[in-house]
Short mmCIF file of C-alpha atoms and ligand atoms in Angstrom, two decimals:
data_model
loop_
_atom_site.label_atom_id
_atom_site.label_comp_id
_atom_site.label_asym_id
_atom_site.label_seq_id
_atom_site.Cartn_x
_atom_site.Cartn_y
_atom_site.Cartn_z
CA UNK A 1 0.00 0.00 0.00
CA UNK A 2 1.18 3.86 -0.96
CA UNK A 3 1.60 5.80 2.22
CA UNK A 4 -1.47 8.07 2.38
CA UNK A 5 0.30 11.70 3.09
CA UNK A 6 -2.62 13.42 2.17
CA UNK A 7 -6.27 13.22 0.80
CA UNK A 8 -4.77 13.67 -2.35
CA UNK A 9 -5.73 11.73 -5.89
CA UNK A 10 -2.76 11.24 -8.62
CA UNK A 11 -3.86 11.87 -12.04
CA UNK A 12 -2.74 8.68 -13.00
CA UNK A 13 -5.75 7.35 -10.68
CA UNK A 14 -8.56 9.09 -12.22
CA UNK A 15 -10.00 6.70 -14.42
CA UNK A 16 -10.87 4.55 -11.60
CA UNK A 17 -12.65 7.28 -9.69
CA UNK A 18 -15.14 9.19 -12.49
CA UNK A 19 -18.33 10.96 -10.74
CA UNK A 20 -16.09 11.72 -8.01
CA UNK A 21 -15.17 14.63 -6.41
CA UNK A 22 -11.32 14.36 -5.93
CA UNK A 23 -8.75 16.98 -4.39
CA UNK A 24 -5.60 16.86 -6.71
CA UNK A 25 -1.96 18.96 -5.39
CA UNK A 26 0.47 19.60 -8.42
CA UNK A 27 1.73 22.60 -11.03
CA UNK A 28 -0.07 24.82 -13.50
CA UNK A 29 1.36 22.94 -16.38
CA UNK A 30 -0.02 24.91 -19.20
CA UNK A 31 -3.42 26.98 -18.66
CA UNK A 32 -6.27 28.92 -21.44
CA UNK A 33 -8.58 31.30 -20.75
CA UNK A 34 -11.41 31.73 -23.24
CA UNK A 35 -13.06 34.88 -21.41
CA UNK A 36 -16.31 32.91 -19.08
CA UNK A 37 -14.31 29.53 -19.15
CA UNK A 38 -10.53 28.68 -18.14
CA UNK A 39 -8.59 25.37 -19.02
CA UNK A 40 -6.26 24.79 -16.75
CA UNK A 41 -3.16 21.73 -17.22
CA UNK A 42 -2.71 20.23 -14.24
CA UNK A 43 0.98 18.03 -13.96
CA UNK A 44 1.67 16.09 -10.99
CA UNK A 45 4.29 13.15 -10.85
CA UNK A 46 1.74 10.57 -12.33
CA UNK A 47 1.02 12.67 -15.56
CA UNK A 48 -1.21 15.32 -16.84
CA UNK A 49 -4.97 16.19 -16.54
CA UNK A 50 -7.34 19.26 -17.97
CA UNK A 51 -9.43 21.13 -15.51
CA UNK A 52 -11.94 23.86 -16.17
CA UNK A 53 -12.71 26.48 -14.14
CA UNK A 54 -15.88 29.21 -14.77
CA UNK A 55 -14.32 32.62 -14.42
CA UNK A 56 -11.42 32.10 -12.33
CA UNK A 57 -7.79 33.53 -12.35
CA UNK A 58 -5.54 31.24 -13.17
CA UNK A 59 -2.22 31.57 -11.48
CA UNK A 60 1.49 31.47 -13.53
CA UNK A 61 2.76 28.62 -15.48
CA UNK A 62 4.56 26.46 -12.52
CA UNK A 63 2.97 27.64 -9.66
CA UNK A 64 1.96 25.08 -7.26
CA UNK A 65 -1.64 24.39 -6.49
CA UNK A 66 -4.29 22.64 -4.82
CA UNK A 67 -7.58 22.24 -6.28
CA UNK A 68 -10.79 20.07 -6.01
CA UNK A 69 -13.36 19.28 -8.35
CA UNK A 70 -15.17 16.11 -10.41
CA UNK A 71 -13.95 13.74 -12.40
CA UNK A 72 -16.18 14.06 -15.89
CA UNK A 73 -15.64 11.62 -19.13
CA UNK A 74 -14.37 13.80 -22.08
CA UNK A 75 -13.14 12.33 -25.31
CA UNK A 76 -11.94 15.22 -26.27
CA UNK A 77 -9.82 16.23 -23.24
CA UNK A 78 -6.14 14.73 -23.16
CA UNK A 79 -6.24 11.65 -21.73
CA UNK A 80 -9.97 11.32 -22.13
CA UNK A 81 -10.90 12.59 -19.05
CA UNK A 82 -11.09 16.26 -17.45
CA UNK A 83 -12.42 17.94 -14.00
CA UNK A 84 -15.14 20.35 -13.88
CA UNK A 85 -13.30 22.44 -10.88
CA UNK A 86 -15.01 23.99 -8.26
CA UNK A 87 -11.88 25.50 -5.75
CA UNK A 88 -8.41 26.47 -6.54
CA UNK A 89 -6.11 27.36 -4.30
CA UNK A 90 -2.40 28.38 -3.86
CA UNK A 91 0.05 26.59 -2.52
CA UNK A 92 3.40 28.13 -4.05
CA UNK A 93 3.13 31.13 -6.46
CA UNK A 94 5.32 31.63 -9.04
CA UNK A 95 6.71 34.64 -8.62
CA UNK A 96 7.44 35.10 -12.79
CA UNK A 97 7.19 33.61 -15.95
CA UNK A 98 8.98 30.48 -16.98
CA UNK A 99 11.79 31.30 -19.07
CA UNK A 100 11.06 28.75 -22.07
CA UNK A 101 7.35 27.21 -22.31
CA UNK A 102 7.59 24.58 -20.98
CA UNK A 103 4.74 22.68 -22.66
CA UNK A 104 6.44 23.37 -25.67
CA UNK A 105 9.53 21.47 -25.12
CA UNK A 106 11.58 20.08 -27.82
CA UNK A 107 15.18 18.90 -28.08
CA UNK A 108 15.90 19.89 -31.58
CA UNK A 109 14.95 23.30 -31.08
CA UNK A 110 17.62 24.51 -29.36
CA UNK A 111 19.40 22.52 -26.72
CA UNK A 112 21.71 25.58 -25.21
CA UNK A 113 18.03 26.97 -24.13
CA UNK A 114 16.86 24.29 -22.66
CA UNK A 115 20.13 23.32 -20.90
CA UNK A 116 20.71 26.73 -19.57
CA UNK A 117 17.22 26.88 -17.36
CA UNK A 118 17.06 23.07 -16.88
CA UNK A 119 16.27 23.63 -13.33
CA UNK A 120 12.89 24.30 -14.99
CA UNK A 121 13.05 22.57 -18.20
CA UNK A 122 13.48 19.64 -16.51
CA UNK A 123 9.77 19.34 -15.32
CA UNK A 124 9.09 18.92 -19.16
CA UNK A 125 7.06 15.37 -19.75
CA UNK A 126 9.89 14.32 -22.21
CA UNK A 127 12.70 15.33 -19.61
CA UNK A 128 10.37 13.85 -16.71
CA UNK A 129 9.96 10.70 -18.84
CA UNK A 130 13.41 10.44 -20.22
CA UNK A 131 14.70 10.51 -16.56
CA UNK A 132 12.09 7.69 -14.80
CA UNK A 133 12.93 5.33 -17.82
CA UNK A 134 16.38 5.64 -16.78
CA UNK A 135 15.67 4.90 -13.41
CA UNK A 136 13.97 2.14 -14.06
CA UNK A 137 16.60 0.86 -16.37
CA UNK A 138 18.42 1.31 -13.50
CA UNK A 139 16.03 -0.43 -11.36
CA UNK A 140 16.14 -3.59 -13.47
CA UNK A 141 20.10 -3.12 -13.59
CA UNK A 142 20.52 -3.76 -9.54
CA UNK A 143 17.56 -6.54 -9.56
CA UNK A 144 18.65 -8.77 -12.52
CA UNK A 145 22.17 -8.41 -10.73
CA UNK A 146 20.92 -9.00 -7.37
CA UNK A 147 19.57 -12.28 -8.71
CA UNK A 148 22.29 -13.56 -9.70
CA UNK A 149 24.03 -13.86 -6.48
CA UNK A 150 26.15 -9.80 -7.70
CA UNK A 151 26.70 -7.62 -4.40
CA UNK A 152 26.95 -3.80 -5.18
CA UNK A 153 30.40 -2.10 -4.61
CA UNK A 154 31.14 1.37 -3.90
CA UNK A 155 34.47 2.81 -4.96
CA UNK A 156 36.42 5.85 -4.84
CA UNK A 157 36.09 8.61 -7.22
CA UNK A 158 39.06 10.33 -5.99
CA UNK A 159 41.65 8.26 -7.42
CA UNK A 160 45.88 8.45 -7.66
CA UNK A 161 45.70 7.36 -11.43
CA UNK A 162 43.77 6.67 -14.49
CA UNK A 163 42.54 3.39 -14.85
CA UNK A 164 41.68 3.89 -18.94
CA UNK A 165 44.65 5.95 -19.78
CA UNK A 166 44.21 8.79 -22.58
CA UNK A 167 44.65 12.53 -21.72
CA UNK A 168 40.79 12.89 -20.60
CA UNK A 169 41.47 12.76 -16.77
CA UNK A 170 40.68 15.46 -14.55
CA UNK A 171 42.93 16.59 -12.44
CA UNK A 172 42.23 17.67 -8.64
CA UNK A 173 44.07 19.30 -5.93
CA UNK A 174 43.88 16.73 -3.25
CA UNK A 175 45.36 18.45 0.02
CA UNK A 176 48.14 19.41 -1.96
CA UNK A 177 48.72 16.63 -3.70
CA UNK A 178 47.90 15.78 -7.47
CA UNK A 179 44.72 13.21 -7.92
CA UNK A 180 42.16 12.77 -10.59
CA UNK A 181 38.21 11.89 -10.61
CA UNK A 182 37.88 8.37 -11.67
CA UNK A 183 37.40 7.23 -15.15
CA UNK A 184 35.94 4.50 -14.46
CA UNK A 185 35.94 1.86 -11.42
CA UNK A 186 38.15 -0.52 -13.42
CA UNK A 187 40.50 -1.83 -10.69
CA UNK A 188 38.14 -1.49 -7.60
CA UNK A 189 35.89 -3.73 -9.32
CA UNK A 190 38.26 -6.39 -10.61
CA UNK A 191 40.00 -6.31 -6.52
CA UNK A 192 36.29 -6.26 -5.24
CA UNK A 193 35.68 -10.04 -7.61
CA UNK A 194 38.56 -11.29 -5.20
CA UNK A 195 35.89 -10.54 -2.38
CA UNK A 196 32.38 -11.20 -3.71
CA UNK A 197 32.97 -12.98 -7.46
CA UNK A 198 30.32 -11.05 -8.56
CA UNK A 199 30.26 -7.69 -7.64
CA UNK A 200 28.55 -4.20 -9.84
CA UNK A 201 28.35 -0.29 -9.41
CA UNK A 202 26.17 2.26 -10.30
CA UNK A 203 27.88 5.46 -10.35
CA UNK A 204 29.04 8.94 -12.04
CA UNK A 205 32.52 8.77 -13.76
CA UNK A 206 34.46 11.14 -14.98
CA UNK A 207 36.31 11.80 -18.80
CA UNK A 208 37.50 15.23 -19.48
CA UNK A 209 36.05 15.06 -23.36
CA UNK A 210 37.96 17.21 -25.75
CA UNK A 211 35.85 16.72 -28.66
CA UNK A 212 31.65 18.41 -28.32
CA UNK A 213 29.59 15.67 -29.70
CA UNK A 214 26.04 14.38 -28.85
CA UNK A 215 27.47 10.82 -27.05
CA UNK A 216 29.78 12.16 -25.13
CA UNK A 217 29.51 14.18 -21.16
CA UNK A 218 32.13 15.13 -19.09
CA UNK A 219 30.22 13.47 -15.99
CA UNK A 220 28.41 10.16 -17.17
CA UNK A 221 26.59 7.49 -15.19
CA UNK A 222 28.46 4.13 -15.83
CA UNK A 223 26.64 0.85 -14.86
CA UNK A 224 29.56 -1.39 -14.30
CA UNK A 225 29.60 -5.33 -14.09
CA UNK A 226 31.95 -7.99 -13.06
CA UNK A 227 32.25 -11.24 -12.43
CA UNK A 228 35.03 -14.05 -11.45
CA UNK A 229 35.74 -17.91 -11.98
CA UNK A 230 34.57 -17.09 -16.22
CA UNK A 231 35.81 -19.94 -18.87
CA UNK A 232 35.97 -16.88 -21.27
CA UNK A 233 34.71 -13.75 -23.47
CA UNK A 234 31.47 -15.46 -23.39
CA UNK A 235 30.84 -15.85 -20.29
CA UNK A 236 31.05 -12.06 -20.16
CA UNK A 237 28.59 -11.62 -23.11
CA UNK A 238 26.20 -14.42 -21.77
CA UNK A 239 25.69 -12.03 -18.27
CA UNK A 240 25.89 -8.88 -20.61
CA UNK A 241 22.61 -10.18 -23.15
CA UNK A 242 20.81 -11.37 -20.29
CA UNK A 243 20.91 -8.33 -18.19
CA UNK A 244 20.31 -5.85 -21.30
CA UNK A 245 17.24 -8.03 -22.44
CA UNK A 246 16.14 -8.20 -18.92
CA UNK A 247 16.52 -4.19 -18.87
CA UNK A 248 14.63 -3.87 -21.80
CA UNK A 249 11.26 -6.44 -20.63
CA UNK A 250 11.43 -4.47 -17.89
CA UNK A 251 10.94 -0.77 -19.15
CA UNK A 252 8.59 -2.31 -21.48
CA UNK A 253 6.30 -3.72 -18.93
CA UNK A 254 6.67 -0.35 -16.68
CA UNK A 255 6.93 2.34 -18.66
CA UNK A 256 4.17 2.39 -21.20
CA UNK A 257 2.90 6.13 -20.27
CA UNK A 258 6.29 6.99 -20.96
CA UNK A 259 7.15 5.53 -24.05
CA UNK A 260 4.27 6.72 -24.99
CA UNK A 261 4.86 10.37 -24.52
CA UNK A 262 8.19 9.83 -26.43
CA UNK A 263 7.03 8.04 -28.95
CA UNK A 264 9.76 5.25 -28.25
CA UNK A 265 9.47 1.69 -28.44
CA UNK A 266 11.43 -1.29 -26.86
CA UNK A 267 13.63 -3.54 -28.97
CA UNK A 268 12.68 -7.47 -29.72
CA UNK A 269 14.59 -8.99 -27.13
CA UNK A 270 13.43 -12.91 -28.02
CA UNK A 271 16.44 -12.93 -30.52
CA UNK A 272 19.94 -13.91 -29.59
CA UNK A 273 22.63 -11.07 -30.21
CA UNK A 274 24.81 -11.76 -33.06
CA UNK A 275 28.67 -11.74 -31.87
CA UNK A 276 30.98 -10.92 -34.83
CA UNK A 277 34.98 -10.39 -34.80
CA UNK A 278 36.04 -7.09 -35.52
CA UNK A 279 37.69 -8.10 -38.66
CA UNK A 280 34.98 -9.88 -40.04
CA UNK A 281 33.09 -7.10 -38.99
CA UNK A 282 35.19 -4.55 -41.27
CA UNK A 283 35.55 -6.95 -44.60
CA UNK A 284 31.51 -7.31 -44.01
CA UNK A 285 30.87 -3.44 -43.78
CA UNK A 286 33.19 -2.76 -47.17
CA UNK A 287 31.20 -5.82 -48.79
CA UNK A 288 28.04 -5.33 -48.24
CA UNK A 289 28.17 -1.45 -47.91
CA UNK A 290 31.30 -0.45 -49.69
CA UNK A 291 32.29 1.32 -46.40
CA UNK A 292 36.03 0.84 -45.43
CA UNK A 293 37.50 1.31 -42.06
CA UNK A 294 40.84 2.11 -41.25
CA UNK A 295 42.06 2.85 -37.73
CA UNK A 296 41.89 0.48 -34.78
CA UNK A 297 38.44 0.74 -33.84
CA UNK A 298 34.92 1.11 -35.59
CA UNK A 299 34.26 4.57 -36.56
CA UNK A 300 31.03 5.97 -35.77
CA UNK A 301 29.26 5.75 -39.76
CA UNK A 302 30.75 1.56 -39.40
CA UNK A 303 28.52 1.26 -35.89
CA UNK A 304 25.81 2.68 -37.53
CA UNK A 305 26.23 -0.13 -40.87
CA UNK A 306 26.94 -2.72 -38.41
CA UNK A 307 23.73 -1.65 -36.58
CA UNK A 308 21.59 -1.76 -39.80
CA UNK A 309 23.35 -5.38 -40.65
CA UNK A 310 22.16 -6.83 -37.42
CA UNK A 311 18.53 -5.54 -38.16
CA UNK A 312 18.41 -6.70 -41.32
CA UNK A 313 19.88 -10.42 -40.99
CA UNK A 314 19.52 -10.96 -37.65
CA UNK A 315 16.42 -8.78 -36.18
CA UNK A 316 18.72 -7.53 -33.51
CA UNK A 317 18.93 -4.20 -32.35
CA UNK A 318 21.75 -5.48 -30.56
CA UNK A 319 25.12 -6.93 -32.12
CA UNK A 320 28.48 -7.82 -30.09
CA UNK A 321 31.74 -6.59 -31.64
CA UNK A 322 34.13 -9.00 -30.29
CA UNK A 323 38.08 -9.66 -30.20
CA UNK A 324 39.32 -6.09 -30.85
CA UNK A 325 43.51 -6.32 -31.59
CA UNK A 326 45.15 -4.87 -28.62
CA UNK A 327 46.50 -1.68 -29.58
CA UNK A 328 42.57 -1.07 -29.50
CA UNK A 329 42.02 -2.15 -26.13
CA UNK A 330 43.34 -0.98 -22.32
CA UNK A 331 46.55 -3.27 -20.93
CA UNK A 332 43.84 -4.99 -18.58
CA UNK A 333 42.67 -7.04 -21.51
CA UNK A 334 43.22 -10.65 -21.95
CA UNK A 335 45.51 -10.97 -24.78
CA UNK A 336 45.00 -13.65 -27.32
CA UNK A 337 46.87 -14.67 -30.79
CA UNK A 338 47.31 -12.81 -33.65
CA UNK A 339 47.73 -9.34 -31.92
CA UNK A 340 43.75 -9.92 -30.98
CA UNK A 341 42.25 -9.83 -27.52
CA UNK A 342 39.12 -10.79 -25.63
CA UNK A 343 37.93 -7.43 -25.54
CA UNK A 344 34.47 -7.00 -26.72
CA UNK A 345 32.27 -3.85 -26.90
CA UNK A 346 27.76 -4.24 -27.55
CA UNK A 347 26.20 -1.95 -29.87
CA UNK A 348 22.41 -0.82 -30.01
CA UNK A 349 20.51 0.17 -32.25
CA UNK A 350 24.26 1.29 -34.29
CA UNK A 351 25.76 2.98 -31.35
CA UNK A 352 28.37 1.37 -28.74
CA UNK A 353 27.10 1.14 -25.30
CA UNK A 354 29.05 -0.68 -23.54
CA UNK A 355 32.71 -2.15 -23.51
CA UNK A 356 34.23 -4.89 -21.63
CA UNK A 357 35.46 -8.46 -21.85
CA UNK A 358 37.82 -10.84 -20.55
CA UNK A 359 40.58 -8.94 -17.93
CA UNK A 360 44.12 -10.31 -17.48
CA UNK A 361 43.81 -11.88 -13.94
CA UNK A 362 47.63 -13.07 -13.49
CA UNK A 363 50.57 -10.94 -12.57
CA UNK A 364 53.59 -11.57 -15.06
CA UNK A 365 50.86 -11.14 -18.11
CA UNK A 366 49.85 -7.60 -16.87
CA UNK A 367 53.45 -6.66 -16.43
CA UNK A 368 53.71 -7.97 -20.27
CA UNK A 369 50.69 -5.98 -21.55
CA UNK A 370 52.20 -2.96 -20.14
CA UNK A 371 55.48 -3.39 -21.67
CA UNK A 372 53.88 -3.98 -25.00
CA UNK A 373 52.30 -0.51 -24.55
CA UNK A 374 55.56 1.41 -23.69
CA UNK A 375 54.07 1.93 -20.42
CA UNK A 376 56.16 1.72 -17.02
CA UNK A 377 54.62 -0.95 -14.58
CA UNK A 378 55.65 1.57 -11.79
CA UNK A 379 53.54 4.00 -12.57
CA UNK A 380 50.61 1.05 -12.27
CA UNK A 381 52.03 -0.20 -8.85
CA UNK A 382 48.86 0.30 -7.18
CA UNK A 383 46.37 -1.56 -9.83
CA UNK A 384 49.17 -4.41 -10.44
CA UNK A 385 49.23 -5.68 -6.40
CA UNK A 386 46.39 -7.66 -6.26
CA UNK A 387 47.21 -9.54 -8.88
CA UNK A 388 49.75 -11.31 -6.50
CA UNK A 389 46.68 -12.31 -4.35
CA UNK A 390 45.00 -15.29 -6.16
CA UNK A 391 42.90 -13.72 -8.63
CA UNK A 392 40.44 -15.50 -10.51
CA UNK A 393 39.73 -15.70 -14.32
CA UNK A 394 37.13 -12.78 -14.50
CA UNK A 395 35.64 -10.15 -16.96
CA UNK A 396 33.07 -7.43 -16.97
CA UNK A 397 31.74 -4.36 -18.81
CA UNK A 398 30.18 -1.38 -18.14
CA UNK A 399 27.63 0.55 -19.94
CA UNK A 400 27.09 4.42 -20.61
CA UNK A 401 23.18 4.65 -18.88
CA UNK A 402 23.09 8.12 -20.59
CA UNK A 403 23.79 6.33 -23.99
CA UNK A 404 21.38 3.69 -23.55
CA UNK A 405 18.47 6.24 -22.62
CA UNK A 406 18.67 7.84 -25.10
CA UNK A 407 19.17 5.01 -27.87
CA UNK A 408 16.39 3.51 -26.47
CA UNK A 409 14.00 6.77 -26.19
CA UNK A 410 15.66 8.43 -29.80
CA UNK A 411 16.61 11.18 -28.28
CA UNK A 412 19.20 12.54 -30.48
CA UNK A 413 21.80 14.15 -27.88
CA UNK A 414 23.41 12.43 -24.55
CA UNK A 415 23.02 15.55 -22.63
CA UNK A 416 19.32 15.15 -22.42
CA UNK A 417 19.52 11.73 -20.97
CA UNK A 418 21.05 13.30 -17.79
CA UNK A 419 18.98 15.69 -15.83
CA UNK A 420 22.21 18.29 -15.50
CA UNK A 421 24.74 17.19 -18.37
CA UNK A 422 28.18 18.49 -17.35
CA UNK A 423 30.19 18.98 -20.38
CA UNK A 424 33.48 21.57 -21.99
CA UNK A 425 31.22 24.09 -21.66
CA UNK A 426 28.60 23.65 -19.06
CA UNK A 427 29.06 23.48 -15.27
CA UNK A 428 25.65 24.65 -14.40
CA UNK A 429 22.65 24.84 -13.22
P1 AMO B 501 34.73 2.72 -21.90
O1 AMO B 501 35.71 3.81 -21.70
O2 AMO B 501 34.58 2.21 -23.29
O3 AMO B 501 35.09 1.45 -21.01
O4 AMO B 501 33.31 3.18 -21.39
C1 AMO B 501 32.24 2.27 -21.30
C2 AMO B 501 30.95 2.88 -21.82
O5 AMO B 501 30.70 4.12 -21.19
C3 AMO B 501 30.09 5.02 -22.09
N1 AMO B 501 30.93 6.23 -22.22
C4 AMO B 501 30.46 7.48 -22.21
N2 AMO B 501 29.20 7.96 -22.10
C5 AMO B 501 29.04 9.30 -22.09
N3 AMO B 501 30.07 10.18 -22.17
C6 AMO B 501 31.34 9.74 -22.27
N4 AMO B 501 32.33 10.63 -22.32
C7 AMO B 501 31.58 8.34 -22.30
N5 AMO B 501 32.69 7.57 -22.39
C8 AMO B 501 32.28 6.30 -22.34
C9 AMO B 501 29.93 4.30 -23.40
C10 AMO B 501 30.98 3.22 -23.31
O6 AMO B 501 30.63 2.10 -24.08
N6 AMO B 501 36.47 0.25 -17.86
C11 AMO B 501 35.87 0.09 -19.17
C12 AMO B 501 34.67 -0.81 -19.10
C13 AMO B 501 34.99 -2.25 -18.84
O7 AMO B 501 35.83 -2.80 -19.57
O8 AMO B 501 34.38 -2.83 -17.92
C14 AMO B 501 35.44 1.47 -19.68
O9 AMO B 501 35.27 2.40 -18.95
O10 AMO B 501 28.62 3.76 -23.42
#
């Protein structure tokens, strides 16, 4: 049972309660006034309902309210149903107009608008519904884990080094001393399998992004996995499809209203993900779509291909890319011939979302890798120790939850898959 905290209907209840007289709390969404009669939008967390008033002032957009009234059948009225109101009354007045209309919200207009007063854009139904799919993505994350005998970790995000190298760390005075915000919880997770096997996070990272593009934030969620005592890569991608499909069944069974309001829909997830090698992956791209890759990873026109190939032949809005060569990958990955490793990364719907794969788990091999990649062991002193502890085979991933909002919900830019996006050139509200 809810707790009752007031004598309050939610909007969402309303259908169950028409010829009623109900008292409903919530903001002046959007509001009309045609001279003897006033429509008023009503928002409170459960969605939105029209209620008319006979000559009453209606109060600012955003102000919060209290107002009573009976629930009436209209198939014209959003949602089907309206009240005929019959007392309004203040709770919190707005005190001025909302800087953007707020009913009228739209990513493509212009994002630096809607960014810049997201303390108030945010109560948008797209941002409001963008956000609660991602928390129940999140949601589903922690129970499909949870069931599978995972224990949630908590690591530091003040850390002594990078744990994915690159020159996107950010640095922080740390009582005089140089430290950076974590990257990523790469090492605490592989030392916390040597604890729990099975062990996940749910937590902001931090990449100092050079480059302004619509997949990438400065501050991102990252929903990180991993797990000990694997044969292999497929162990990894066996945990990986399971827990995305279970994601997905779950935001399709809980989030209809929202969807809706987006316009979104959840991917087939009765179809197994097609796993293809990198290098079949490229010779298959310039084949079938004359589209050649150099470099040592998929550029972002070959996800998009490789996305539309798994469609097409498959049904899959999800495809692995697997056994990426290792001047691709970070030294933690498991080496294998032929330059190649057991590094893996999942695309959806032609976008990657998450990387991961098999880890190194025994000392001399790390000390290898980083040799191979002209870098000095020293400087890794503190990941490299536990590896002299008895470390299981193990692997893991972690995906961008920003990234997979908004693939799943189309929404065209990162930043509005994050209720305050942090980027090069945004650091508030
Ligand atoms: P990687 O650096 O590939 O791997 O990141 C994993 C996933 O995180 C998301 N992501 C981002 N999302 C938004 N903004 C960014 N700047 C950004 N950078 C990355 C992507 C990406 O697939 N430690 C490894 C994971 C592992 O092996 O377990 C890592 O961090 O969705």
């Amino acid at each position: 049972m809810p707790v009752a905290i007031h004598p309050r209907s939610l909007i969402s209840d309303l259908g169950g309660l028409v010829g009623e007289k109900v008292l409903l709390q919530g903001w002046v969404h959007n509001r009309r006034d045609l001279g003897g009669i006033q429509f008023l939008l009503l928002r409170d967390r459960t969605g939105l309902v029209q209620c008319v008033f006979e000559k009453t002032a209606l109060p600012l957009h955003e102000s919060c309210v209290r107002l009573t009234g009976k629930v009436v059948t209209n198939p014209k009225a959003p949602g089907g149903l309206e009240i005929h109101a019959d007392s309004l009354e203040m709770i919190t007045q707005a005190l001025e107009p909302t800087p953007l209309e707020i009913p009228k919200e739209e990513w493509h207009a212009n994002p630096d608008t809607l960014l810049e007063y997201r303390y108030v854009s945010v109560r948008g139904r797209k941002a409001q519904a963008t956000l609660h799919v991602q928390a129940e993505l999140v949601r589903a994350f922690r129970s499909f884990l949870g069931s599978q005998g995972f224990t949630e970790i908590f690591s530091p995000k003040l850390v002594a080094a990078g744990a994915e190298g690159g020159a996107n760390l950010f640095e922080v005075d740390y009582y005089g001393k140089r430290a950076f915000l974590a990257q990523s919880p790469q090492l605490y997770k592989q030392i916390m399998v040597g604890v729990f096997e099975r062990v996940f996070e749910v937590a902001p990272v931090y990449r100092a992004e050079h480059s302004h593009t619509s997949r990438h934030l400065a501050e991102y969620l990252s929903l990180d996995v991993e797990v000990g005592f694997i044969e292999d890569d497929g162990d990894v991608m066996d945990v990986q499809e399971a827990l995305a499909k279970h994601m997905m069944d779950h935001v399709r069974q809980t989030c209809q209203a929202e969807l809706e309001a987006l316009g979104a829909s959840v991917p087939d997830t009765s179809v197994r993900f097609p796993r293809i090698p990198l290098l079949e992956a490229r010779q298959l791209l310039a084949e079938r779509y004359g589209h050649e890759t150099g470099g040592k990873d998929l550029d972002p026109e070959a996800e998009r291909l490789l996305g539309r190939w798994a469609e097409e032949e498959h049904g899959s809005a999800f495809v692995f890319v697997t056994h990426y060569p290792q001047a691709a990958r970070p030294f933690y990955t498991y080496p294998i011939a032929d330059g190649l490793t057991r590094g893996l990364d999942l695309l959806f719907r032609g976008v990657e979302i998450t990387s991961g794969g098999q880890r190194v788990h025994e000392y001399p091999v790390l000390i290898e890798e980083l040799r191979k990649r002209n870098m000095d062991p020293e400087a890794f002193r503190g990941y490299l120790e536990v590896f002299k502890h008895g470390m299981p085979p193990h692997g893991g991933f972690a995906i961008g939850a920003e990234r997979l909002t908004a693939l799943l919900l189309g929404i065209p830019n990162v930043r509005f898959a994050r209720a305050f996006p942090r980027d090069g050139s945004r650091l508030h509200p």
